[in-house]
Amino acid sequence: MTARLNAAVEEATPAATSPGLRRVLSRPWLRITLRVLVPVAILIAIVARVGAGPFLHGLLSLDGPTVIAAFALTAIATVAAAWRWRLIAGRLGVGIRWSTAIGAYYRSQFVNTVLPGGVVGDVQRAVDHGRTADRMGAAARAVALERLLGQAVQLVLAVVVLGIVGMEFEGVLLPVLGVALTAVVVGGAVTAFASRRVRRALAHEWREVREGLGSVTVCVKAVVASVVVCACHLGTFAIAAVAVGAEVPPLRLLALGMVVLLAASIPFNLGGWGPREGAAGWAFAMAGFGAAAGVSAATLYGVLAFVCFAPAALIVQSAAVLQRRRMRA
């Protein structure tokens, strides 16, 4: 959905750059390079600031009880996310079975933890579902809508939480979020006003959103599922913070966790690494708990994500391979 809209904007809007520069900026290798270089630069800056010790401390804080608790929360979050996907896919006429949805979501999350950008797994999920349902467009819209809704709910929760218990962050993050949202809205409005083609594209995208979330019941259920997913991620981060020895009051930890989740959703990351650790170090330092504690907690959080997603993803992939072999036999 977003890719098609971006393409429409690019075609309909007069560019301020030269055709040669536009071709360079639009090349996939450049986007991939940026998605690797940006997080690597952030990680190097963190090591230069606090050293490698916090990363090692986070890795060494991994233990059995922490993994078990994270496994439980990850399972709940994955089931809730798969439920959200099934609701929207069903509305778009490309229903998917529970077992398939949960397995595909586990696999997509695992892929997102090992590849740059954090969206490759979702693309694979959309393509696989589209091939199975023989409706690629509807399957892609279902994945795009459920991810978009999840991000929107997380953003709203972040604004509410930071506005109530994140006093030291609201002076920085809330204005940044406000400026970013205003820029998107104003930029979209100006572009739409200037181009009939973009207006048609926006109208088409809005119809798709209404089609996927047009039912009040479906919308409410999808929002509830998104809240559950966000709560489980916050719980996992809290577990990681406690495991590394960070002594943070619960409400303060809630605000810190929201900052980290916001940073983790930035697409310029290396399997989730980079902005997440940078934001955690900054947030913990701003709150008076030390940058090292934040980096350690974010490191353990990233390790827990990999540990929790990998086994289920491998099982799903192995089952898919065996099924394909049986069909060929």
mmCIF file of C-alpha atoms in Angstrom:
data_model
loop_
_atom_site.group_PDB
_atom_site.id
_atom_site.type_symbol
_atom_site.label_atom_id
_atom_site.label_comp_id
_atom_site.label_asym_id
_atom_site.label_seq_id
_atom_site.Cartn_x
_atom_site.Cartn_y
_atom_site.Cartn_z
ATOM 1 C CA MET A 1 0.000 0.000 0.000
ATOM 2 C CA THR A 2 2.650 2.530 1.035
ATOM 3 C CA ALA A 3 4.917 1.545 -1.843
ATOM 4 C CA ARG A 4 2.171 2.124 -4.402
ATOM 5 C CA LEU A 5 1.362 5.504 -2.886
ATOM 6 C CA ASN A 6 5.014 6.515 -2.943
ATOM 7 C CA ALA A 7 5.242 5.490 -6.580
ATOM 8 C CA ALA A 8 2.202 7.587 -7.415
ATOM 9 C CA VAL A 9 3.652 10.594 -5.630
ATOM 10 C CA GLU A 10 6.968 10.189 -7.466
ATOM 11 C CA GLU A 11 5.259 10.007 -10.861
ATOM 12 C CA ALA A 12 2.864 12.884 -10.272
ATOM 13 C CA THR A 13 5.067 15.403 -8.448
ATOM 14 C CA PRO A 14 7.648 17.495 -10.283
ATOM 15 C CA ALA A 15 11.015 16.557 -8.840
ATOM 16 C CA ALA A 16 13.490 19.105 -7.559
ATOM 17 C CA THR A 17 16.434 16.819 -8.247
ATOM 18 C CA SER A 18 18.015 15.825 -11.498
ATOM 19 C CA PRO A 19 16.866 12.621 -13.247
ATOM 20 C CA GLY A 20 20.279 11.066 -12.671
ATOM 21 C CA LEU A 21 20.156 11.756 -8.944
ATOM 22 C CA ARG A 22 16.583 10.447 -8.735
ATOM 23 C CA ARG A 23 17.671 7.203 -10.365
ATOM 24 C CA VAL A 24 20.497 6.812 -7.860
ATOM 25 C CA LEU A 25 18.275 7.562 -4.861
ATOM 26 C CA SER A 26 15.630 5.100 -6.062
ATOM 27 C CA ARG A 27 17.982 2.172 -6.418
ATOM 28 C CA PRO A 28 17.419 -0.709 -3.957
ATOM 29 C CA TRP A 29 21.128 -1.125 -3.205
ATOM 30 C CA LEU A 30 21.292 2.444 -1.869
ATOM 31 C CA ARG A 31 18.328 1.923 0.455
ATOM 32 C CA ILE A 32 19.802 -1.329 1.715
ATOM 33 C CA THR A 33 23.184 0.327 2.247
ATOM 34 C CA LEU A 34 21.600 3.139 4.254
ATOM 35 C CA ARG A 35 19.665 0.647 6.344
ATOM 36 C CA VAL A 36 22.950 -1.054 7.206
ATOM 37 C CA LEU A 37 25.207 1.978 7.587
ATOM 38 C CA VAL A 38 22.865 4.009 9.807
ATOM 39 C CA PRO A 39 22.474 1.351 12.540
ATOM 40 C CA VAL A 40 26.151 0.416 12.345
ATOM 41 C CA ALA A 41 27.087 4.068 12.829
ATOM 42 C CA ILE A 42 24.729 4.313 15.803
ATOM 43 C CA LEU A 43 26.192 1.178 17.396
ATOM 44 C CA ILE A 44 29.746 2.466 16.874
ATOM 45 C CA ALA A 45 28.755 5.766 18.491
ATOM 46 C CA ILE A 46 27.262 3.911 21.467
ATOM 47 C CA VAL A 47 30.410 1.834 21.947
ATOM 48 C CA ALA A 48 32.509 4.999 21.733
ATOM 49 C CA ARG A 49 30.315 6.600 24.394
ATOM 50 C CA VAL A 50 29.760 3.806 26.936
ATOM 51 C CA GLY A 51 32.117 1.048 25.755
ATOM 52 C CA ALA A 52 31.338 -2.577 24.932
ATOM 53 C CA GLY A 53 30.677 -3.499 28.562
ATOM 54 C CA PRO A 54 26.911 -2.778 28.560
ATOM 55 C CA PHE A 55 26.438 -4.972 25.494
ATOM 56 C CA LEU A 56 28.332 -7.847 27.122
ATOM 57 C CA HIS A 57 26.424 -7.352 30.372
ATOM 58 C CA GLY A 58 23.145 -7.608 28.484
ATOM 59 C CA LEU A 59 24.248 -10.829 26.778
ATOM 60 C CA LEU A 60 25.480 -12.370 30.029
ATOM 61 C CA SER A 61 22.222 -11.516 31.823
ATOM 62 C CA LEU A 62 20.346 -14.102 29.795
ATOM 63 C CA ASP A 63 19.036 -16.876 32.073
ATOM 64 C CA GLY A 64 16.346 -19.538 32.205
ATOM 65 C CA PRO A 65 13.569 -17.651 34.066
ATOM 66 C CA THR A 66 14.043 -14.602 31.846
ATOM 67 C CA VAL A 67 13.798 -16.685 28.674
ATOM 68 C CA ILE A 68 10.697 -18.530 29.911
ATOM 69 C CA ALA A 69 8.908 -15.295 30.790
ATOM 70 C CA ALA A 70 9.867 -13.761 27.455
ATOM 71 C CA PHE A 71 8.693 -16.886 25.607
ATOM 72 C CA ALA A 72 5.264 -16.582 27.240
ATOM 73 C CA LEU A 73 4.887 -12.886 26.435
ATOM 74 C CA THR A 74 6.159 -13.397 22.886
ATOM 75 C CA ALA A 75 3.635 -16.186 22.335
ATOM 76 C CA ILE A 76 0.767 -13.982 23.540
ATOM 77 C CA ALA A 77 1.935 -11.085 21.379
ATOM 78 C CA THR A 78 2.287 -13.303 18.308
ATOM 79 C CA VAL A 79 -1.170 -14.823 18.740
ATOM 80 C CA ALA A 80 -2.674 -11.336 19.172
ATOM 81 C CA ALA A 81 -0.865 -10.038 16.078
ATOM 82 C CA ALA A 82 -1.970 -13.081 14.065
ATOM 83 C CA TRP A 83 -5.548 -12.454 15.256
ATOM 84 C CA ARG A 84 -5.317 -8.862 14.016
ATOM 85 C CA TRP A 85 -4.033 -10.104 10.657
ATOM 86 C CA ARG A 86 -6.811 -12.710 10.351
ATOM 87 C CA LEU A 87 -9.499 -10.109 11.135
ATOM 88 C CA ILE A 88 -8.331 -7.733 8.422
ATOM 89 C CA ALA A 89 -7.563 -10.476 5.914
ATOM 90 C CA GLY A 90 -11.041 -11.902 6.448
ATOM 91 C CA ARG A 91 -12.592 -8.508 5.759
ATOM 92 C CA LEU A 92 -10.631 -8.315 2.501
ATOM 93 C CA GLY A 93 -11.755 -11.781 1.410
ATOM 94 C CA VAL A 94 -8.448 -13.578 1.893
ATOM 95 C CA GLY A 95 -9.071 -15.474 5.111
ATOM 96 C CA ILE A 96 -6.281 -17.476 6.679
ATOM 97 C CA ARG A 97 -6.300 -20.363 9.162
ATOM 98 C CA TRP A 98 -5.219 -19.805 12.770
ATOM 99 C CA SER A 99 -2.293 -22.208 12.626
ATOM 100 C CA THR A 100 -1.057 -20.760 9.345
ATOM 101 C CA ALA A 101 -1.363 -17.190 10.589
ATOM 102 C CA ILE A 102 0.511 -17.857 13.830
ATOM 103 C CA GLY A 103 3.260 -19.802 12.090
ATOM 104 C CA ALA A 104 3.690 -17.188 9.371
ATOM 105 C CA TYR A 105 3.807 -14.402 11.946
ATOM 106 C CA TYR A 106 6.488 -16.187 13.974
ATOM 107 C CA ARG A 107 8.565 -16.641 10.835
ATOM 108 C CA SER A 108 8.134 -13.032 9.703
ATOM 109 C CA GLN A 109 9.188 -11.725 13.114
ATOM 110 C CA PHE A 110 12.277 -13.926 13.054
ATOM 111 C CA VAL A 111 13.233 -12.683 9.581
ATOM 112 C CA ASN A 112 12.758 -9.108 10.771
ATOM 113 C CA THR A 113 15.218 -9.726 13.627
ATOM 114 C CA VAL A 114 18.012 -10.904 11.328
ATOM 115 C CA LEU A 115 17.667 -8.681 8.230
ATOM 116 C CA PRO A 116 17.943 -4.898 7.830
ATOM 117 C CA GLY A 117 14.877 -2.689 7.820
ATOM 118 C CA GLY A 118 12.496 -4.768 9.919
ATOM 119 C CA VAL A 119 9.949 -5.318 7.119
ATOM 120 C CA VAL A 120 11.362 -8.136 4.974
ATOM 121 C CA GLY A 121 9.539 -10.758 7.011
ATOM 122 C CA ASP A 122 6.224 -8.984 6.492
ATOM 123 C CA VAL A 123 6.831 -8.779 2.759
ATOM 124 C CA GLN A 124 7.490 -12.513 2.706
ATOM 125 C CA ARG A 125 4.338 -13.114 4.741
ATOM 126 C CA ALA A 126 2.262 -11.095 2.282
ATOM 127 C CA VAL A 127 3.750 -12.835 -0.757
ATOM 128 C CA ASP A 128 3.262 -16.333 0.682
ATOM 129 C CA HIS A 129 -0.333 -15.589 1.632
ATOM 130 C CA GLY A 130 -1.009 -13.976 -1.733
ATOM 131 C CA ARG A 131 0.256 -17.023 -3.594
ATOM 132 C CA THR A 132 -1.802 -19.366 -1.447
ATOM 133 C CA ALA A 133 -4.988 -17.314 -1.780
ATOM 134 C CA ASP A 134 -4.225 -16.444 -5.421
ATOM 135 C CA ARG A 135 -4.979 -12.795 -4.587
ATOM 136 C CA MET A 136 -1.673 -11.021 -4.177
ATOM 137 C CA GLY A 137 -3.095 -7.509 -3.978
ATOM 138 C CA ALA A 138 -5.601 -8.259 -1.224
ATOM 139 C CA ALA A 139 -3.024 -10.232 0.760
ATOM 140 C CA ALA A 140 -0.517 -7.382 0.547
ATOM 141 C CA ARG A 141 -3.169 -4.883 1.652
ATOM 142 C CA ALA A 142 -4.071 -7.061 4.634
ATOM 143 C CA VAL A 143 -0.467 -7.155 5.855
ATOM 144 C CA ALA A 144 0.053 -3.449 5.206
ATOM 145 C CA LEU A 145 -3.141 -2.508 7.054
ATOM 146 C CA GLU A 146 -2.499 -4.679 10.084
ATOM 147 C CA ARG A 147 1.062 -3.369 10.440
ATOM 148 C CA LEU A 148 -0.100 0.209 9.926
ATOM 149 C CA LEU A 149 -2.792 -0.185 12.560
ATOM 150 C CA GLY A 150 -0.308 -1.702 14.996
ATOM 151 C CA GLN A 151 2.100 1.211 14.530
ATOM 152 C CA ALA A 152 -0.718 3.752 14.876
ATOM 153 C CA VAL A 153 -1.950 2.238 18.135
ATOM 154 C CA GLN A 154 1.606 2.106 19.482
ATOM 155 C CA LEU A 155 2.112 5.769 18.584
ATOM 156 C CA VAL A 156 -1.109 6.806 20.344
ATOM 157 C CA LEU A 157 -0.179 4.800 23.432
ATOM 158 C CA ALA A 158 3.290 6.378 23.412
ATOM 159 C CA VAL A 159 1.849 9.900 23.312
ATOM 160 C CA VAL A 160 -0.537 9.105 26.180
ATOM 161 C CA VAL A 161 2.087 7.389 28.339
ATOM 162 C CA LEU A 162 4.780 10.011 27.755
ATOM 163 C CA GLY A 163 2.279 12.784 28.367
ATOM 164 C CA ILE A 164 1.355 11.297 31.757
ATOM 165 C CA VAL A 165 4.501 9.694 33.178
ATOM 166 C CA GLY A 166 7.280 10.726 30.798
ATOM 167 C CA MET A 167 7.845 14.295 31.927
ATOM 168 C CA GLU A 168 11.544 14.376 31.076
ATOM 169 C CA PHE A 169 10.847 13.080 27.554
ATOM 170 C CA GLU A 170 7.709 14.985 26.619
ATOM 171 C CA GLY A 171 9.686 18.180 26.081
ATOM 172 C CA VAL A 172 11.703 16.427 23.357
ATOM 173 C CA LEU A 173 9.711 13.508 21.958
ATOM 174 C CA LEU A 174 6.221 14.997 21.877
ATOM 175 C CA PRO A 175 7.309 18.062 19.858
ATOM 176 C CA VAL A 176 9.282 15.786 17.506
ATOM 177 C CA LEU A 177 6.260 13.536 17.014
ATOM 178 C CA GLY A 178 4.051 16.579 16.508
ATOM 179 C CA VAL A 179 6.364 18.115 13.925
ATOM 180 C CA ALA A 180 6.734 14.794 12.091
ATOM 181 C CA LEU A 181 2.969 14.228 12.002
ATOM 182 C CA THR A 182 2.343 17.813 10.869
ATOM 183 C CA ALA A 183 4.966 17.483 8.141
ATOM 184 C CA VAL A 184 3.370 14.274 6.853
ATOM 185 C CA VAL A 185 -0.147 15.721 6.896
ATOM 186 C CA VAL A 186 0.823 19.058 5.332
ATOM 187 C CA GLY A 187 3.103 17.437 2.766
ATOM 188 C CA GLY A 188 0.412 14.973 1.785
ATOM 189 C CA ALA A 189 -2.220 17.704 1.578
ATOM 190 C CA VAL A 190 -0.022 19.954 -0.581
ATOM 191 C CA THR A 191 0.926 17.091 -2.877
ATOM 192 C CA ALA A 192 -2.680 15.938 -3.193
ATOM 193 C CA PHE A 193 -3.860 19.481 -3.912
ATOM 194 C CA ALA A 194 -1.248 19.877 -6.646
ATOM 195 C CA SER A 195 -1.856 16.554 -8.395
ATOM 196 C CA ARG A 196 -5.079 14.928 -9.557
ATOM 197 C CA ARG A 197 -3.316 11.576 -9.906
ATOM 198 C CA VAL A 198 -2.205 11.664 -6.270
ATOM 199 C CA ARG A 199 -5.740 12.572 -5.178
ATOM 200 C CA ARG A 200 -7.035 9.528 -7.007
ATOM 201 C CA ALA A 201 -4.341 7.378 -5.418
ATOM 202 C CA LEU A 202 -5.178 8.698 -1.930
ATOM 203 C CA ALA A 203 -8.878 8.099 -2.498
ATOM 204 C CA HIS A 204 -8.106 4.553 -3.626
ATOM 205 C CA GLU A 205 -5.957 3.906 -0.556
ATOM 206 C CA TRP A 206 -8.657 5.314 1.732
ATOM 207 C CA ARG A 207 -11.241 2.992 0.189
ATOM 208 C CA GLU A 208 -8.906 0.073 0.878
ATOM 209 C CA VAL A 209 -8.517 1.133 4.508
ATOM 210 C CA ARG A 210 -12.286 1.416 4.903
ATOM 211 C CA GLU A 211 -12.713 -1.985 3.284
ATOM 212 C CA GLY A 212 -10.259 -3.602 5.692
ATOM 213 C CA LEU A 213 -11.396 -1.795 8.844
ATOM 214 C CA GLY A 214 -14.898 -0.695 7.860
ATOM 215 C CA SER A 215 -16.634 -2.864 10.424
ATOM 216 C CA VAL A 216 -16.762 -1.349 13.924
ATOM 217 C CA THR A 217 -16.433 -4.801 15.457
ATOM 218 C CA VAL A 218 -13.370 -5.661 13.386
ATOM 219 C CA CYS A 219 -11.788 -2.291 14.101
ATOM 220 C CA VAL A 220 -12.298 -2.578 17.871
ATOM 221 C CA LYS A 221 -10.953 -6.135 17.942
ATOM 222 C CA ALA A 222 -7.926 -5.145 15.858
ATOM 223 C CA VAL A 223 -7.180 -2.210 18.183
ATOM 224 C CA VAL A 224 -7.490 -4.473 21.246
ATOM 225 C CA ALA A 225 -5.107 -6.948 19.619
ATOM 226 C CA SER A 226 -2.648 -4.116 18.940
ATOM 227 C CA VAL A 227 -2.808 -2.977 22.571
ATOM 228 C CA VAL A 228 -2.081 -6.553 23.714
ATOM 229 C CA VAL A 229 0.897 -6.766 21.345
ATOM 230 C CA CYS A 230 2.312 -3.469 22.616
ATOM 231 C CA ALA A 231 1.759 -4.468 26.252
ATOM 232 C CA CYS A 232 3.608 -7.754 25.731
ATOM 233 C CA HIS A 233 6.558 -5.977 24.110
ATOM 234 C CA LEU A 234 6.671 -3.547 27.030
ATOM 235 C CA GLY A 235 6.539 -6.483 29.430
ATOM 236 C CA THR A 236 9.442 -8.165 27.665
ATOM 237 C CA PHE A 237 11.510 -4.987 27.863
ATOM 238 C CA ALA A 238 10.675 -4.674 31.558
ATOM 239 C CA ILE A 239 11.860 -8.241 32.108
ATOM 240 C CA ALA A 240 15.095 -7.421 30.284
ATOM 241 C CA ALA A 241 15.618 -4.275 32.378
ATOM 242 C CA VAL A 242 15.104 -6.181 35.625
ATOM 243 C CA ALA A 243 17.399 -8.984 34.470
ATOM 244 C CA VAL A 244 20.293 -6.577 33.828
ATOM 245 C CA GLY A 245 19.846 -5.083 37.285
ATOM 246 C CA ALA A 246 18.290 -1.735 36.364
ATOM 247 C CA GLU A 247 16.403 -0.436 39.398
ATOM 248 C CA VAL A 248 13.633 1.593 37.791
ATOM 249 C CA PRO A 249 10.177 2.260 39.285
ATOM 250 C CA PRO A 250 7.368 0.636 37.261
ATOM 251 C CA LEU A 251 5.846 3.847 35.871
ATOM 252 C CA ARG A 252 9.238 5.196 34.908
ATOM 253 C CA LEU A 253 10.040 1.876 33.250
ATOM 254 C CA LEU A 254 6.773 2.119 31.303
ATOM 255 C CA ALA A 255 7.814 5.480 29.865
ATOM 256 C CA LEU A 256 11.308 4.215 29.069
ATOM 257 C CA GLY A 257 9.875 1.155 27.356
ATOM 258 C CA MET A 258 7.631 3.294 25.134
ATOM 259 C CA VAL A 259 10.647 5.345 24.033
ATOM 260 C CA VAL A 260 12.534 2.164 23.140
ATOM 261 C CA LEU A 261 9.588 0.705 21.214
ATOM 262 C CA LEU A 262 9.224 3.926 19.230
ATOM 263 C CA ALA A 263 12.899 3.783 18.294
ATOM 264 C CA ALA A 264 12.661 0.087 17.442
ATOM 265 C CA SER A 265 10.021 0.875 14.811
ATOM 266 C CA ILE A 266 12.430 3.114 12.860
ATOM 267 C CA PRO A 267 13.120 1.257 9.572
ATOM 268 C CA PHE A 268 16.861 2.045 9.596
ATOM 269 C CA ASN A 269 17.992 -0.835 11.755
ATOM 270 C CA LEU A 270 20.053 -3.980 11.439
ATOM 271 C CA GLY A 271 17.778 -6.798 12.522
ATOM 272 C CA GLY A 272 16.321 -4.430 15.101
ATOM 273 C CA TRP A 273 19.712 -3.229 16.337
ATOM 274 C CA GLY A 274 20.864 0.376 16.266
ATOM 275 C CA PRO A 275 18.198 3.003 17.012
ATOM 276 C CA ARG A 276 16.759 0.807 19.771
ATOM 277 C CA GLU A 277 20.015 0.728 21.752
ATOM 278 C CA GLY A 278 20.720 4.392 21.063
ATOM 279 C CA ALA A 279 17.282 5.464 22.271
ATOM 280 C CA ALA A 280 17.518 3.219 25.324
ATOM 281 C CA GLY A 281 20.868 4.698 26.340
ATOM 282 C CA TRP A 282 19.604 8.241 25.824
ATOM 283 C CA ALA A 283 16.302 7.647 27.640
ATOM 284 C CA PHE A 284 17.862 5.947 30.665
ATOM 285 C CA ALA A 285 20.452 8.709 30.917
ATOM 286 C CA MET A 286 17.770 11.410 30.687
ATOM 287 C CA ALA A 287 15.779 9.674 33.446
ATOM 288 C CA GLY A 288 18.853 9.467 35.681
ATOM 289 C CA PHE A 289 19.418 5.707 35.504
ATOM 290 C CA GLY A 290 22.554 5.751 33.344
ATOM 291 C CA ALA A 291 23.050 5.141 29.651
ATOM 292 C CA ALA A 292 24.844 1.852 30.305
ATOM 293 C CA ALA A 293 21.762 0.358 31.985
ATOM 294 C CA GLY A 294 19.602 1.319 29.018
ATOM 295 C CA VAL A 295 22.009 -0.175 26.491
ATOM 296 C CA SER A 296 22.224 -3.408 28.512
ATOM 297 C CA ALA A 297 18.447 -3.681 28.763
ATOM 298 C CA ALA A 298 17.983 -3.035 25.035
ATOM 299 C CA THR A 299 20.701 -5.573 24.217
ATOM 300 C CA LEU A 300 19.038 -8.287 26.281
ATOM 301 C CA TYR A 301 15.672 -7.349 24.764
ATOM 302 C CA GLY A 302 17.104 -7.904 21.277
ATOM 303 C CA VAL A 303 18.656 -11.212 22.277
ATOM 304 C CA LEU A 304 15.372 -12.369 23.816
ATOM 305 C CA ALA A 305 13.522 -11.519 20.609
ATOM 306 C CA PHE A 306 15.894 -13.692 18.589
ATOM 307 C CA VAL A 307 15.788 -16.553 21.115
ATOM 308 C CA CYS A 308 11.987 -16.508 21.264
ATOM 309 C CA PHE A 309 11.362 -16.252 17.519
ATOM 310 C CA ALA A 310 14.025 -18.611 16.196
ATOM 311 C CA PRO A 311 12.704 -22.029 17.393
ATOM 312 C CA ALA A 312 9.138 -21.431 16.227
ATOM 313 C CA ALA A 313 10.318 -19.996 12.908
ATOM 314 C CA LEU A 314 12.569 -22.992 12.282
ATOM 315 C CA ILE A 315 9.733 -25.404 13.087
ATOM 316 C CA VAL A 316 7.380 -23.576 10.712
ATOM 317 C CA GLN A 317 9.975 -23.512 7.944
ATOM 318 C CA SER A 318 10.797 -27.203 8.419
ATOM 319 C CA ALA A 319 7.115 -28.117 8.294
ATOM 320 C CA ALA A 320 6.687 -26.104 5.080
ATOM 321 C CA VAL A 321 9.663 -27.862 3.468
ATOM 322 C CA LEU A 322 8.324 -31.299 4.437
ATOM 323 C CA GLN A 323 4.886 -30.424 3.075
ATOM 324 C CA ARG A 324 6.350 -29.332 -0.267
ATOM 325 C CA ARG A 325 8.317 -32.580 -0.474
ATOM 326 C CA ARG A 326 5.178 -34.633 0.168
ATOM 327 C CA MET A 327 3.322 -32.742 -2.549
ATOM 328 C CA ARG A 328 6.126 -33.440 -5.051
ATOM 329 C CA ALA A 329 6.332 -37.135 -4.125
#
